[in-house]
Amino acid sequence: MKTLLRFFVPCLLILSLHAQTQPKYAVLKTDNKDTFLDTVNQLADRGYRVLIQGPFTILRLDATPPDTYRYLRLEEKGGPAQFTNWINEQGAHGYRWLAHTGFLEKAPHPRNYEYRNSPHGALGPSKGRDLSSLYEEGYRPVGIAYFSHALGAGTKEMYFEHELGQPAHASPFPPGSEIQIADAMRAGNVLKHVDELAKQGYRFLASHDSNKGGGIAVMMEKCVEDCSGRYEYRYFDAKDAAQIERDLHSHGNDGFRVLPDTLTVRPHLLERDTHFKRTFTYRVLASKDAAQLEQGLNAADQEGYTPLDFVWRVGWTAEGFLVLEKETMVSPGQ
């Protein structure tokens, strides 16, 4: 027994020290090669979990081997019917669409998921009533899938997710209400619609596919309890790291918080709950090198910052910036 202990104790210490020396965040340059998925799963075997994917893929040390995560590529092949069948097959095996990434994720203790899209109508993307019907059945918006076709232009479909075995919500909306779409060609005009709906007791739900060619849109849901005027919104553009950080600091000091779901698409929105006094500070990291980004991210973590997602620069060339957030004040009793 003593011999066995002399053998196993050093091994356990080595494993413990190895875990301690791993950085909290790992960063990989994103690509479409098979070896990239292999590398992601190798990191997952060491306890990492995918958080964000953009020009770089960001993973966080979240699990303890052997209870680790597993990943598949999100394959948007064929048309909506073929894709829906494929993703539901993966959902039946415990894989879940990881929003805003190109991955499906299987948790250490997986559950099963089902996916449905809200089909386009004759004049474009689905309307509020169609979206509300899915929502009332217990489905929640997860992402937009993009499809290319041999003939004609590409198409997009909004997909919703439901965890199997969980009850549907009998009526998450007040009687006579449904999901509303704030849809316009410019971010400022979308915000006007959002503000109008917020005054009527609606709150941001998710980004949406616009009915207008080249337009932008968001979904708004009616609060179960009256929230007329409770939530306020702002938007920002992305030009460079300094400008983004400056604008977010200003909004954060006024109590507005970035809605991460809107970072990867326009309009980029912030929300303020007027019932609570909270303030936020933001840091924006340029993403040019994986090692440099990993170093900056782990250093910011020591200061209490959390990564939200990449936001893309507006202009002729695409450039992603990583947005980090830290809450600086919260009202007592919240």
mmCIF file of C-alpha atoms in Angstrom:
data_model
loop_
_atom_site.group_PDB
_atom_site.id
_atom_site.type_symbol
_atom_site.label_atom_id
_atom_site.label_comp_id
_atom_site.label_asym_id
_atom_site.label_seq_id
_atom_site.Cartn_x
_atom_site.Cartn_y
_atom_site.Cartn_z
ATOM 1 C CA MET A 1 0.000 0.000 0.000
ATOM 2 C CA LYS A 2 2.812 2.398 0.913
ATOM 3 C CA THR A 3 4.462 1.641 -2.420
ATOM 4 C CA LEU A 4 1.235 2.454 -4.273
ATOM 5 C CA LEU A 5 0.823 5.687 -2.339
ATOM 6 C CA ARG A 6 4.395 6.690 -3.137
ATOM 7 C CA PHE A 7 3.539 6.188 -6.814
ATOM 8 C CA PHE A 8 0.089 7.813 -6.989
ATOM 9 C CA VAL A 9 0.578 10.879 -4.764
ATOM 10 C CA PRO A 10 3.282 12.454 -6.990
ATOM 11 C CA CYS A 11 1.119 11.733 -10.058
ATOM 12 C CA LEU A 12 -1.862 13.485 -8.482
ATOM 13 C CA LEU A 13 0.314 16.433 -7.541
ATOM 14 C CA ILE A 14 1.618 16.687 -11.097
ATOM 15 C CA LEU A 15 -1.937 16.648 -12.487
ATOM 16 C CA SER A 16 -3.001 19.276 -9.964
ATOM 17 C CA LEU A 17 -0.079 21.534 -10.819
ATOM 18 C CA HIS A 18 -0.778 21.056 -14.527
ATOM 19 C CA ALA A 19 -4.376 22.230 -14.040
ATOM 20 C CA GLN A 20 -3.181 25.229 -12.051
ATOM 21 C CA THR A 21 -0.726 26.294 -14.749
ATOM 22 C CA GLN A 22 -3.316 26.277 -17.522
ATOM 23 C CA PRO A 23 -4.561 29.791 -18.293
ATOM 24 C CA LYS A 24 -8.229 30.460 -17.617
ATOM 25 C CA TYR A 25 -8.772 31.461 -21.255
ATOM 26 C CA ALA A 26 -7.295 29.854 -24.355
ATOM 27 C CA VAL A 27 -7.441 31.516 -27.786
ATOM 28 C CA LEU A 28 -7.186 29.891 -31.227
ATOM 29 C CA LYS A 29 -7.224 31.491 -34.654
ATOM 30 C CA THR A 30 -10.438 30.303 -36.302
ATOM 31 C CA ASP A 31 -10.233 28.338 -39.560
ATOM 32 C CA ASN A 32 -12.256 25.733 -41.447
ATOM 33 C CA LYS A 33 -9.708 22.924 -41.465
ATOM 34 C CA ASP A 34 -10.480 19.569 -39.869
ATOM 35 C CA THR A 35 -7.390 19.996 -37.713
ATOM 36 C CA PHE A 36 -8.987 23.074 -36.128
ATOM 37 C CA LEU A 37 -11.924 21.063 -34.773
ATOM 38 C CA ASP A 38 -9.440 18.463 -33.518
ATOM 39 C CA THR A 39 -7.539 21.181 -31.641
ATOM 40 C CA VAL A 40 -10.759 22.529 -30.103
ATOM 41 C CA ASN A 41 -11.680 19.060 -28.843
ATOM 42 C CA GLN A 42 -8.159 18.503 -27.530
ATOM 43 C CA LEU A 43 -8.517 21.654 -25.447
ATOM 44 C CA ALA A 44 -11.981 20.481 -24.374
ATOM 45 C CA ASP A 45 -10.411 17.237 -23.140
ATOM 46 C CA ARG A 46 -8.268 19.389 -20.844
ATOM 47 C CA GLY A 47 -11.350 21.091 -19.372
ATOM 48 C CA TYR A 48 -11.925 24.015 -21.734
ATOM 49 C CA ARG A 49 -15.312 25.101 -23.073
ATOM 50 C CA VAL A 50 -16.004 27.226 -26.176
ATOM 51 C CA LEU A 51 -17.401 30.653 -25.285
ATOM 52 C CA ILE A 52 -16.990 32.847 -28.353
ATOM 53 C CA GLN A 53 -16.135 32.386 -32.005
ATOM 54 C CA GLY A 54 -15.194 35.100 -34.442
ATOM 55 C CA PRO A 55 -11.833 35.738 -36.101
ATOM 56 C CA PHE A 56 -10.530 33.880 -33.050
ATOM 57 C CA THR A 57 -12.148 31.156 -30.960
ATOM 58 C CA ILE A 58 -12.118 31.757 -27.206
ATOM 59 C CA LEU A 59 -12.366 28.913 -24.697
ATOM 60 C CA ARG A 60 -12.602 29.073 -20.906
ATOM 61 C CA LEU A 61 -11.405 26.518 -18.354
ATOM 62 C CA ASP A 62 -14.806 25.328 -17.095
ATOM 63 C CA ALA A 63 -14.732 21.557 -16.620
ATOM 64 C CA THR A 64 -12.775 18.907 -14.742
ATOM 65 C CA PRO A 65 -11.680 15.855 -16.770
ATOM 66 C CA PRO A 66 -13.088 13.353 -17.486
ATOM 67 C CA ASP A 67 -16.397 15.332 -17.333
ATOM 68 C CA THR A 68 -15.658 17.499 -20.348
ATOM 69 C CA TYR A 69 -17.372 19.090 -23.350
ATOM 70 C CA ARG A 70 -17.348 17.846 -26.945
ATOM 71 C CA TYR A 71 -17.826 19.738 -30.206
ATOM 72 C CA LEU A 72 -19.087 19.214 -33.748
ATOM 73 C CA ARG A 73 -19.148 21.685 -36.609
ATOM 74 C CA LEU A 74 -22.456 23.368 -37.408
ATOM 75 C CA GLU A 75 -22.968 22.269 -41.022
ATOM 76 C CA GLU A 76 -25.383 24.526 -42.907
ATOM 77 C CA LYS A 77 -25.575 22.238 -45.934
ATOM 78 C CA GLY A 78 -28.496 21.722 -48.272
ATOM 79 C CA GLY A 79 -31.731 23.561 -47.652
ATOM 80 C CA PRO A 80 -33.695 24.290 -44.473
ATOM 81 C CA ALA A 81 -35.434 20.882 -44.443
ATOM 82 C CA GLN A 82 -32.163 18.943 -44.707
ATOM 83 C CA PHE A 83 -30.458 21.150 -42.122
ATOM 84 C CA THR A 84 -33.387 20.849 -39.699
ATOM 85 C CA ASN A 85 -33.318 17.049 -39.937
ATOM 86 C CA TRP A 86 -29.573 16.996 -39.393
ATOM 87 C CA ILE A 87 -29.496 19.319 -36.377
ATOM 88 C CA ASN A 88 -32.422 17.500 -34.742
ATOM 89 C CA GLU A 89 -30.533 14.229 -35.159
ATOM 90 C CA GLN A 90 -27.574 15.802 -33.345
ATOM 91 C CA GLY A 91 -29.900 17.236 -30.693
ATOM 92 C CA ALA A 92 -31.245 13.737 -30.025
ATOM 93 C CA HIS A 93 -27.651 12.690 -29.266
ATOM 94 C CA GLY A 94 -27.135 15.494 -26.747
ATOM 95 C CA TYR A 95 -25.566 18.150 -28.979
ATOM 96 C CA ARG A 96 -26.781 21.728 -28.681
ATOM 97 C CA TRP A 97 -26.388 24.640 -31.090
ATOM 98 C CA LEU A 98 -23.914 27.027 -29.467
ATOM 99 C CA ALA A 99 -25.331 30.434 -30.396
ATOM 100 C CA HIS A 100 -23.127 32.841 -32.388
ATOM 101 C CA THR A 101 -20.582 30.117 -33.157
ATOM 102 C CA GLY A 102 -20.103 27.455 -35.801
ATOM 103 C CA PHE A 103 -20.278 24.675 -33.207
ATOM 104 C CA LEU A 104 -22.637 22.177 -31.665
ATOM 105 C CA GLU A 105 -21.756 21.413 -28.038
ATOM 106 C CA LYS A 106 -22.279 18.272 -25.975
ATOM 107 C CA ALA A 107 -22.156 18.881 -22.218
ATOM 108 C CA PRO A 108 -20.620 16.434 -19.713
ATOM 109 C CA HIS A 109 -24.163 15.474 -18.658
ATOM 110 C CA PRO A 110 -26.045 16.080 -21.913
ATOM 111 C CA ARG A 111 -29.714 16.747 -22.443
ATOM 112 C CA ASN A 112 -31.681 16.472 -25.658
ATOM 113 C CA TYR A 113 -32.796 19.347 -27.865
ATOM 114 C CA GLU A 114 -35.182 19.943 -30.730
ATOM 115 C CA TYR A 115 -34.981 22.678 -33.352
ATOM 116 C CA ARG A 116 -37.527 24.334 -35.608
ATOM 117 C CA ASN A 117 -37.349 27.234 -37.990
ATOM 118 C CA SER A 118 -40.028 29.825 -38.511
ATOM 119 C CA PRO A 119 -40.479 29.638 -42.302
ATOM 120 C CA HIS A 120 -40.479 32.709 -44.498
ATOM 121 C CA GLY A 121 -43.795 34.032 -45.648
ATOM 122 C CA ALA A 122 -44.553 35.071 -49.198
ATOM 123 C CA LEU A 123 -43.156 38.559 -48.588
ATOM 124 C CA GLY A 124 -40.067 37.716 -46.546
ATOM 125 C CA PRO A 125 -39.087 36.469 -43.079
ATOM 126 C CA SER A 126 -41.725 35.213 -40.682
ATOM 127 C CA LYS A 127 -43.936 37.690 -38.879
ATOM 128 C CA GLY A 128 -44.553 38.201 -35.182
ATOM 129 C CA ARG A 129 -47.491 35.784 -34.989
ATOM 130 C CA ASP A 130 -45.430 32.893 -36.413
ATOM 131 C CA LEU A 131 -42.565 33.660 -34.040
ATOM 132 C CA SER A 132 -44.934 33.941 -31.088
ATOM 133 C CA SER A 133 -46.445 30.520 -31.822
ATOM 134 C CA LEU A 134 -43.038 28.865 -31.514
ATOM 135 C CA TYR A 135 -42.242 30.843 -28.382
ATOM 136 C CA GLU A 136 -45.496 29.761 -26.740
ATOM 137 C CA GLU A 137 -44.577 26.110 -27.408
ATOM 138 C CA GLY A 138 -41.416 26.521 -25.337
ATOM 139 C CA TYR A 139 -38.948 27.290 -28.148
ATOM 140 C CA ARG A 140 -36.383 30.064 -27.761
ATOM 141 C CA PRO A 141 -34.483 31.878 -30.536
ATOM 142 C CA VAL A 142 -30.997 30.458 -31.009
ATOM 143 C CA GLY A 143 -29.656 31.746 -34.330
ATOM 144 C CA ILE A 144 -29.944 32.369 -38.054
ATOM 145 C CA ALA A 145 -28.829 29.714 -40.546
ATOM 146 C CA TYR A 146 -27.569 30.770 -43.986
ATOM 147 C CA PHE A 147 -28.168 28.635 -47.073
ATOM 148 C CA SER A 148 -26.726 28.839 -50.580
ATOM 149 C CA HIS A 149 -28.570 27.382 -53.565
ATOM 150 C CA ALA A 150 -27.597 26.194 -57.039
ATOM 151 C CA LEU A 151 -30.142 28.602 -58.508
ATOM 152 C CA GLY A 152 -31.075 31.959 -57.071
ATOM 153 C CA ALA A 153 -29.803 33.972 -54.155
ATOM 154 C CA GLY A 154 -28.942 32.606 -50.756
ATOM 155 C CA THR A 155 -31.566 32.483 -48.029
ATOM 156 C CA LYS A 156 -31.671 32.797 -44.239
ATOM 157 C CA GLU A 157 -33.874 31.112 -41.649
ATOM 158 C CA MET A 158 -34.410 31.959 -37.979
ATOM 159 C CA TYR A 159 -34.102 28.862 -35.771
ATOM 160 C CA PHE A 160 -35.581 28.178 -32.350
ATOM 161 C CA GLU A 161 -34.502 25.632 -29.721
ATOM 162 C CA HIS A 162 -36.475 23.592 -27.184
ATOM 163 C CA GLU A 163 -35.051 21.320 -24.493
ATOM 164 C CA LEU A 164 -36.909 18.010 -24.656
ATOM 165 C CA GLY A 165 -38.676 17.012 -21.474
ATOM 166 C CA GLN A 166 -39.226 20.604 -20.422
ATOM 167 C CA PRO A 167 -42.838 21.856 -20.386
ATOM 168 C CA ALA A 168 -43.983 24.405 -22.930
ATOM 169 C CA HIS A 169 -45.013 27.756 -21.570
ATOM 170 C CA ALA A 170 -48.794 27.912 -21.684
ATOM 171 C CA SER A 171 -48.769 31.650 -22.377
ATOM 172 C CA PRO A 172 -45.588 33.651 -21.782
ATOM 173 C CA PHE A 173 -47.275 36.750 -23.183
ATOM 174 C CA PRO A 174 -50.078 38.847 -21.730
ATOM 175 C CA PRO A 175 -53.427 38.186 -23.484
ATOM 176 C CA GLY A 176 -53.684 39.755 -26.923
ATOM 177 C CA SER A 177 -49.954 40.375 -27.349
ATOM 178 C CA GLU A 178 -47.264 38.759 -29.475
ATOM 179 C CA ILE A 179 -43.637 39.199 -30.505
ATOM 180 C CA GLN A 180 -43.105 42.486 -32.338
ATOM 181 C CA ILE A 181 -40.430 43.140 -34.973
ATOM 182 C CA ALA A 182 -38.542 46.448 -35.022
ATOM 183 C CA ASP A 183 -37.379 46.544 -38.642
ATOM 184 C CA ALA A 184 -35.742 49.358 -40.638
ATOM 185 C CA MET A 185 -32.908 50.172 -43.018
ATOM 186 C CA ARG A 186 -30.882 52.187 -40.494
ATOM 187 C CA ALA A 187 -29.882 51.455 -36.906
ATOM 188 C CA GLY A 188 -31.262 54.794 -35.721
ATOM 189 C CA ASN A 189 -34.693 54.005 -37.142
ATOM 190 C CA VAL A 190 -34.659 50.532 -35.580
ATOM 191 C CA LEU A 191 -33.905 52.180 -32.231
ATOM 192 C CA LYS A 192 -36.899 54.497 -32.670
ATOM 193 C CA HIS A 193 -39.162 51.448 -33.076
ATOM 194 C CA VAL A 194 -37.472 49.749 -30.109
ATOM 195 C CA ASP A 195 -38.045 52.829 -27.933
ATOM 196 C CA GLU A 196 -41.704 53.014 -28.968
ATOM 197 C CA LEU A 197 -42.241 49.354 -28.095
ATOM 198 C CA ALA A 198 -40.341 49.693 -24.799
ATOM 199 C CA LYS A 199 -42.736 52.463 -23.763
ATOM 200 C CA GLN A 200 -45.604 50.041 -24.492
ATOM 201 C CA GLY A 201 -44.168 47.378 -22.172
ATOM 202 C CA TYR A 202 -41.891 45.402 -24.515
ATOM 203 C CA ARG A 203 -38.308 44.264 -23.975
ATOM 204 C CA PHE A 204 -35.524 43.108 -26.319
ATOM 205 C CA LEU A 205 -35.664 39.374 -27.085
ATOM 206 C CA ALA A 206 -33.213 38.642 -29.930
ATOM 207 C CA SER A 207 -31.825 39.871 -33.227
ATOM 208 C CA HIS A 208 -33.877 38.958 -36.293
ATOM 209 C CA ASP A 209 -33.714 38.670 -40.074
ATOM 210 C CA SER A 210 -35.031 41.844 -41.693
ATOM 211 C CA ASN A 211 -37.992 41.891 -44.085
ATOM 212 C CA LYS A 212 -36.269 44.742 -45.919
ATOM 213 C CA GLY A 213 -33.451 43.973 -48.326
ATOM 214 C CA GLY A 214 -30.283 45.139 -46.591
ATOM 215 C CA GLY A 215 -32.273 46.106 -43.510
ATOM 216 C CA ILE A 216 -31.747 45.267 -39.842
ATOM 217 C CA ALA A 217 -34.247 44.046 -37.269
ATOM 218 C CA VAL A 218 -34.761 42.858 -33.695
ATOM 219 C CA MET A 219 -37.490 40.914 -31.892
ATOM 220 C CA MET A 220 -39.251 42.457 -28.888
ATOM 221 C CA GLU A 221 -41.353 40.498 -26.369
ATOM 222 C CA LYS A 222 -44.163 41.795 -24.170
ATOM 223 C CA CYS A 223 -43.290 41.640 -20.464
ATOM 224 C CA VAL A 224 -45.539 39.334 -18.433
ATOM 225 C CA GLU A 225 -45.774 42.049 -15.787
ATOM 226 C CA ASP A 226 -46.204 45.628 -16.931
ATOM 227 C CA CYS A 227 -42.778 47.098 -17.755
ATOM 228 C CA SER A 228 -43.903 50.159 -19.712
ATOM 229 C CA GLY A 229 -40.979 52.572 -19.804
ATOM 230 C CA ARG A 230 -38.840 50.417 -17.519
ATOM 231 C CA TYR A 231 -36.235 49.456 -20.130
ATOM 232 C CA GLU A 232 -34.319 52.002 -22.189
ATOM 233 C CA TYR A 233 -32.006 51.408 -25.144
ATOM 234 C CA ARG A 234 -29.025 52.916 -26.942
ATOM 235 C CA TYR A 235 -26.976 51.749 -29.916
ATOM 236 C CA PHE A 236 -23.375 52.205 -31.000
ATOM 237 C CA ASP A 237 -21.362 51.818 -34.187
ATOM 238 C CA ALA A 238 -18.021 50.032 -34.444
ATOM 239 C CA LYS A 239 -15.224 51.966 -36.169
ATOM 240 C CA ASP A 240 -12.093 51.279 -34.130
ATOM 241 C CA ALA A 241 -11.153 49.966 -30.694
ATOM 242 C CA ALA A 242 -10.678 53.405 -29.119
ATOM 243 C CA GLN A 243 -14.033 54.716 -30.382
ATOM 244 C CA ILE A 244 -15.917 51.587 -29.268
ATOM 245 C CA GLU A 245 -14.356 51.652 -25.802
ATOM 246 C CA ARG A 246 -15.033 55.384 -25.416
ATOM 247 C CA ASP A 247 -18.701 55.055 -26.422
ATOM 248 C CA LEU A 248 -19.288 51.991 -24.246
ATOM 249 C CA HIS A 249 -17.662 53.685 -21.236
ATOM 250 C CA SER A 250 -20.018 56.623 -21.638
ATOM 251 C CA HIS A 251 -23.113 54.429 -21.909
ATOM 252 C CA GLY A 252 -21.937 52.099 -19.136
ATOM 253 C CA ASN A 253 -21.474 54.999 -16.723
ATOM 254 C CA ASP A 254 -25.115 55.909 -17.407
ATOM 255 C CA GLY A 255 -26.249 52.396 -16.493
ATOM 256 C CA PHE A 256 -26.559 50.933 -19.990
ATOM 257 C CA ARG A 257 -25.316 47.390 -20.497
ATOM 258 C CA VAL A 258 -24.283 45.770 -23.789
ATOM 259 C CA LEU A 259 -26.688 43.132 -25.117
ATOM 260 C CA PRO A 260 -24.191 40.438 -26.248
ATOM 261 C CA ASP A 261 -26.678 38.970 -28.747
ATOM 262 C CA THR A 262 -26.386 42.185 -30.792
ATOM 263 C CA LEU A 263 -22.586 42.395 -31.007
ATOM 264 C CA THR A 264 -22.194 40.117 -34.028
ATOM 265 C CA VAL A 265 -25.036 41.781 -35.979
ATOM 266 C CA ARG A 266 -26.455 45.280 -36.263
ATOM 267 C CA PRO A 267 -27.854 47.202 -34.540
ATOM 268 C CA HIS A 268 -25.429 46.908 -31.614
ATOM 269 C CA LEU A 269 -27.661 47.630 -28.617
ATOM 270 C CA LEU A 270 -27.319 48.452 -24.928
ATOM 271 C CA GLU A 271 -30.134 48.186 -22.372
ATOM 272 C CA ARG A 272 -30.794 49.982 -19.078
ATOM 273 C CA ASP A 273 -33.164 48.772 -16.368
ATOM 274 C CA THR A 274 -34.407 51.993 -14.769
ATOM 275 C CA HIS A 275 -35.546 50.143 -11.631
ATOM 276 C CA PHE A 276 -31.961 49.411 -10.572
ATOM 277 C CA LYS A 277 -28.867 51.577 -10.402
ATOM 278 C CA ARG A 278 -25.990 49.708 -12.008
ATOM 279 C CA THR A 279 -22.925 50.895 -13.878
ATOM 280 C CA PHE A 280 -20.490 49.099 -16.162
ATOM 281 C CA THR A 281 -17.059 49.634 -17.620
ATOM 282 C CA TYR A 282 -15.783 48.136 -20.856
ATOM 283 C CA ARG A 283 -12.481 47.200 -22.429
ATOM 284 C CA VAL A 284 -12.017 46.521 -26.140
ATOM 285 C CA LEU A 285 -9.174 44.352 -27.440
ATOM 286 C CA ALA A 286 -8.009 44.361 -31.051
ATOM 287 C CA SER A 287 -7.801 40.820 -32.432
ATOM 288 C CA LYS A 288 -4.733 40.529 -34.642
ATOM 289 C CA ASP A 289 -2.774 37.729 -32.983
ATOM 290 C CA ALA A 290 -4.022 34.729 -30.975
ATOM 291 C CA ALA A 291 -1.170 34.726 -28.443
ATOM 292 C CA GLN A 292 -1.435 38.472 -27.843
ATOM 293 C CA LEU A 293 -5.221 38.285 -27.489
ATOM 294 C CA GLU A 294 -4.946 35.376 -25.036
ATOM 295 C CA GLN A 295 -2.442 37.300 -22.941
ATOM 296 C CA GLY A 296 -4.605 40.439 -22.919
ATOM 297 C CA LEU A 297 -7.749 38.479 -22.088
ATOM 298 C CA ASN A 298 -6.191 36.641 -19.145
ATOM 299 C CA ALA A 299 -4.689 39.889 -17.837
ATOM 300 C CA ALA A 300 -8.100 41.594 -18.041
ATOM 301 C CA ASP A 301 -9.637 38.646 -16.188
ATOM 302 C CA GLN A 302 -7.397 39.455 -13.216
ATOM 303 C CA GLU A 303 -9.064 42.886 -13.148
ATOM 304 C CA GLY A 304 -12.557 41.403 -13.173
ATOM 305 C CA TYR A 305 -13.446 41.726 -16.875
ATOM 306 C CA THR A 306 -15.558 39.112 -18.682
ATOM 307 C CA PRO A 307 -15.516 38.613 -22.487
ATOM 308 C CA LEU A 308 -18.864 39.138 -24.247
ATOM 309 C CA ASP A 309 -18.250 38.621 -27.975
ATOM 310 C CA PHE A 310 -16.616 40.125 -31.039
ATOM 311 C CA VAL A 311 -18.049 43.223 -32.680
ATOM 312 C CA TRP A 312 -17.204 43.909 -36.317
ATOM 313 C CA ARG A 313 -15.952 47.204 -37.687
ATOM 314 C CA VAL A 314 -18.151 49.064 -40.142
ATOM 315 C CA GLY A 315 -16.316 49.793 -43.401
ATOM 316 C CA TRP A 316 -14.766 48.299 -46.521
ATOM 317 C CA THR A 317 -12.660 45.820 -44.579
ATOM 318 C CA ALA A 318 -13.869 43.556 -41.780
ATOM 319 C CA GLU A 319 -12.065 43.652 -38.452
ATOM 320 C CA GLY A 320 -13.252 42.126 -35.199
ATOM 321 C CA PHE A 321 -12.806 43.632 -31.739
ATOM 322 C CA LEU A 322 -13.344 41.677 -28.527
ATOM 323 C CA VAL A 323 -15.624 43.457 -26.035
ATOM 324 C CA LEU A 324 -15.010 42.867 -22.302
ATOM 325 C CA GLU A 325 -17.328 43.964 -19.493
ATOM 326 C CA LYS A 326 -17.021 44.648 -15.754
ATOM 327 C CA GLU A 327 -19.834 45.726 -13.451
ATOM 328 C CA THR A 328 -18.648 48.644 -11.325
ATOM 329 C CA MET A 329 -21.700 49.398 -9.180
ATOM 330 C CA VAL A 330 -24.938 47.664 -8.218
ATOM 331 C CA SER A 331 -27.750 49.091 -6.105
ATOM 332 C CA PRO A 332 -28.161 47.654 -2.564
ATOM 333 C CA GLY A 333 -30.508 44.697 -2.285
ATOM 334 C CA GLN A 334 -30.297 43.771 -5.966
#
